Amino acid sequence: RTIEIASRSITHKSKPEYPKFVRVCKYGSKLVIRADKDLYQKGMSYCLTYYDDFGMPIPNQVKDRLANTKIPEFLDKVHDAAVYLGGTGKLYIPYPESSASKRN
């Protein structure tokens, strides 16, 4: 009845650091999806936790913007994907559109 998806940052020689861009060197997340009854019926809840370290000071205004806009947008996309999967049985969204943009 539960699915857990974990991700973390990695380094790879084919993608070296580039001085013009800020790279998040440490990142990790865990998405837990729990079915109300079973995984093949409607009704689920989910929780996303994550951390990141930009390796440099980030102004509080930037952090607040990320926390108040980008993270909710991502969760809207997760929700849209779940609704799409429930309605079609397909595991992808051909033309993703977030719930936030539908409300505007």
Coordinates of C-alpha atoms in Angstrom, one line a residue:
R1 CA 0.0 0.0 0.0
T2 CA 3.0 2.3 0.1
I3 CA 5.5 3.5 -2.5
E4 CA 8.7 5.3 -1.5
I5 CA 10.8 7.1 -4.1
A6 CA 14.2 8.4 -2.9
S7 CA 16.6 10.6 -4.9
R8 CA 19.9 12.2 -4.2
S9 CA 22.6 14.3 -5.9
I10 CA 25.5 12.6 -7.7
T11 CA 28.5 13.7 -9.6
H12 CA 29.6 12.4 -13.0
K13 CA 32.7 13.1 -15.0
S14 CA 30.6 13.8 -18.1
K15 CA 28.9 16.7 -16.3
P16 CA 31.7 18.7 -14.6
E17 CA 31.0 21.9 -12.7
Y18 CA 30.8 25.0 -14.8
P19 CA 31.9 28.3 -13.3
K20 CA 29.0 30.4 -14.8
F21 CA 26.3 28.3 -13.1
V22 CA 25.5 27.5 -9.5
R23 CA 25.2 23.8 -8.9
V24 CA 23.4 22.2 -6.1
C25 CA 26.0 19.9 -4.8
K26 CA 24.0 18.2 -2.1
Y27 CA 20.3 17.3 -2.7
G28 CA 18.1 14.6 -1.5
S29 CA 14.4 13.9 -1.5
K30 CA 11.9 11.3 -0.5
L31 CA 8.4 10.9 -1.9
V32 CA 6.1 8.6 0.0
I33 CA 2.8 7.7 -1.6
R34 CA 0.3 5.8 0.5
A35 CA -2.9 4.3 -0.9
D36 CA -6.1 4.6 1.1
K37 CA -7.1 1.0 0.3
D38 CA -4.8 -0.4 -2.3
L39 CA -2.5 0.9 -5.1
Y40 CA -4.9 0.0 -7.9
Q41 CA -7.9 2.0 -6.5
K42 CA -8.6 5.7 -6.3
G43 CA -7.6 7.4 -3.1
M44 CA -4.0 8.2 -2.2
S45 CA -2.0 10.7 -0.1
Y46 CA 1.6 11.7 -0.5
C47 CA 4.3 13.5 1.3
L48 CA 7.5 15.0 -0.2
T49 CA 10.5 15.9 1.9
Y50 CA 13.7 17.2 0.6
Y51 CA 16.9 19.1 1.4
D52 CA 19.5 20.9 -0.7
D53 CA 22.7 22.8 -0.2
F54 CA 23.6 25.4 -2.8
G55 CA 27.1 25.6 -1.4
M56 CA 26.7 29.4 -1.0
P57 CA 24.5 31.8 1.0
I58 CA 21.1 32.3 -0.6
P59 CA 19.1 35.4 0.4
N60 CA 15.9 34.7 2.4
Q61 CA 13.8 36.3 -0.3
V62 CA 14.9 33.8 -2.8
K63 CA 14.4 30.9 -0.4
D64 CA 10.9 32.2 0.4
R65 CA 10.0 32.5 -3.3
L66 CA 11.1 28.9 -3.9
A67 CA 9.2 27.6 -0.9
N68 CA 6.1 29.6 -1.8
T69 CA 5.9 29.1 -5.5
K70 CA 8.2 26.5 -7.1
I71 CA 7.6 23.7 -4.5
P72 CA 3.8 24.1 -4.7
E73 CA 4.0 24.1 -8.5
F74 CA 6.0 20.8 -8.4
L75 CA 3.4 19.3 -6.1
D76 CA 0.6 20.5 -8.4
K77 CA 2.4 18.6 -11.2
V78 CA 2.7 15.5 -9.0
H79 CA -1.1 15.7 -8.3
D80 CA -1.9 16.2 -12.0
A81 CA 0.2 13.2 -12.9
A82 CA -1.7 11.1 -10.3
V83 CA -5.1 12.3 -11.7
Y84 CA -3.9 11.6 -15.2
L85 CA -2.8 8.1 -14.2
G86 CA -6.0 7.4 -12.4
G87 CA -8.1 8.6 -15.4
T88 CA -6.1 7.0 -18.2
G89 CA -4.0 4.2 -16.7
K90 CA -1.0 5.8 -18.5
L91 CA 2.2 6.6 -16.6
Y92 CA 3.0 9.9 -18.3
I93 CA 1.4 13.2 -19.2
P94 CA 2.0 14.0 -22.9
Y95 CA 1.6 17.8 -22.4
P96 CA 2.1 18.6 -18.7
E97 CA 0.3 21.6 -17.4
S98 CA 0.3 22.5 -13.7
S99 CA -2.9 23.0 -11.7
A100 CA -1.6 26.5 -10.7
S101 CA -1.6 27.6 -14.4
K102 CA -5.1 26.2 -14.9
R103 CA -6.4 28.4 -12.0
N104 CA -5.0 31.6 -13.6

